[in-house]
């Protein structure tokens, strides 16, 4: 992974196209997020290797010389590797021996022994905790770097579309694949240097001359076989031309349609999706129950990636592996994908803190009682809960290879020729259980004809991908749902202050969904235990909103989750 994220530059003329301009802004924001994550990674340089002089090398070689016969034991001939867990086994055996010898339950020995165990456990968990945090930071930077690459490719594709519009789906896919290949070639600097290219050409020329000489020799001795081979090739070409001419009646070819489509029945695809959602719901319940399962802690800290997936990615990988699958036969595969996508890490931190305690004493002279304060040290036990989400796409690329991986990429690009299957957009399911579109949705151009809404949306989209923060109300602190909407409104000419979702519901003039227009607010109830409106988003038209889920993203308000919590629409007067 490069230290600096790849950034694109566009001319003013190219940015005059609104689609290119919006894609370029998204690419720049994605690069900013990736660079911010990379800046947090360790920059320590690896230790430098010292140069060895010839005299040093000779000294080393002479030290290794043997004279006469040496008695080789098996340990010398084949040194044994240290077995995994050997230190833990030795430590455990040592503790067992101490317990065995302490049969009389000496309190001092037992206390010292328990203290040693606690220290060993705390050191081990501290080491594991540091590693998991470094791993999470690296994984996050890697994920954001890939997202930046994806945004760059999208921007280049928009630019190409503006220059050479194509309406055919397969043509667009081929165009995008060419752009992707060119982008990664330039990024990795895969072109050969001049000297390497000359060497390769020279070697190729020699091989070509040798092959030509052998071919001439073969032709002189096997003329009749070559004639028969020529007739066979001619026959194959005739058949191929016939098949090709027939494919004119089926634009793109039946093979292309098959390759780019989901082959399972809708019922099985949607059923498998529901089962995967159930796995995620069980994961949410497991995480929520951790304080009950581990009650002996004073504090719990949470660092959770969003519990989210894209159902089109799930359908694509299941199709690439199983083709026309049924709901029942993919349960094992989905469990394997799920186990690879999510990882829960629990680490313990023990802090030594001090508190002031009031105590009572007695004056030895007068017998009077008095109170005094002392500083007392105590242990404060913290359980750190980390959830890592590596994403289905990352898991799929680790599971698939060759033609299966190519098939997966095509299905991703075409959405299986069924973009409407999961509600008309590529949706996933957020950490609150909601349907999400993510940060790549594009508001229809006709909605942007209203300059007031266009300015509001430009402000709202600045924070796409920002993590949810309870109580947050500014870019510096992060946002919760109401803090985000209040910020956007206040920056766009309204003055609503800082209030809750229910407070905005009370301030707004109620409108029906039919009357709602881009720039209105959409409200939900019952997303958690509170009276009235519990969630609010900015309505952008076509059944879509942008709101602070986890992270800030576009969502389909008629997904299975949001639809059952929909409260109504409101318009805030200026």
CSV table of C-alpha atoms in Angstrom, one decimal, residues 54 82 97 128 266 373 389 395 413 443 488 499 539-540 550:
chain,number,residue,atom,x,y,z
A,54,UNK,CA,35.6,-9.4,3.0
A,82,UNK,CA,10.0,-24.5,19.0
A,97,UNK,CA,4.0,-27.1,40.4
A,128,UNK,CA,-2.6,-8.5,22.1
A,266,UNK,CA,-35.4,-14.6,-7.0
A,373,UNK,CA,-9.2,12.1,54.1
A,389,UNK,CA,-15.7,-5.8,9.4
A,395,UNK,CA,-13.6,-12.0,1.6
A,413,UNK,CA,-20.6,-4.4,-12.3
A,443,UNK,CA,-29.1,12.2,-6.8
A,488,UNK,CA,-26.7,21.0,7.4
A,499,UNK,CA,-32.2,19.9,18.9
A,539,UNK,CA,-35.0,13.6,2.0
A,540,UNK,CA,-33.4,13.7,-1.5
A,550,UNK,CA,-23.0,4.5,10.8
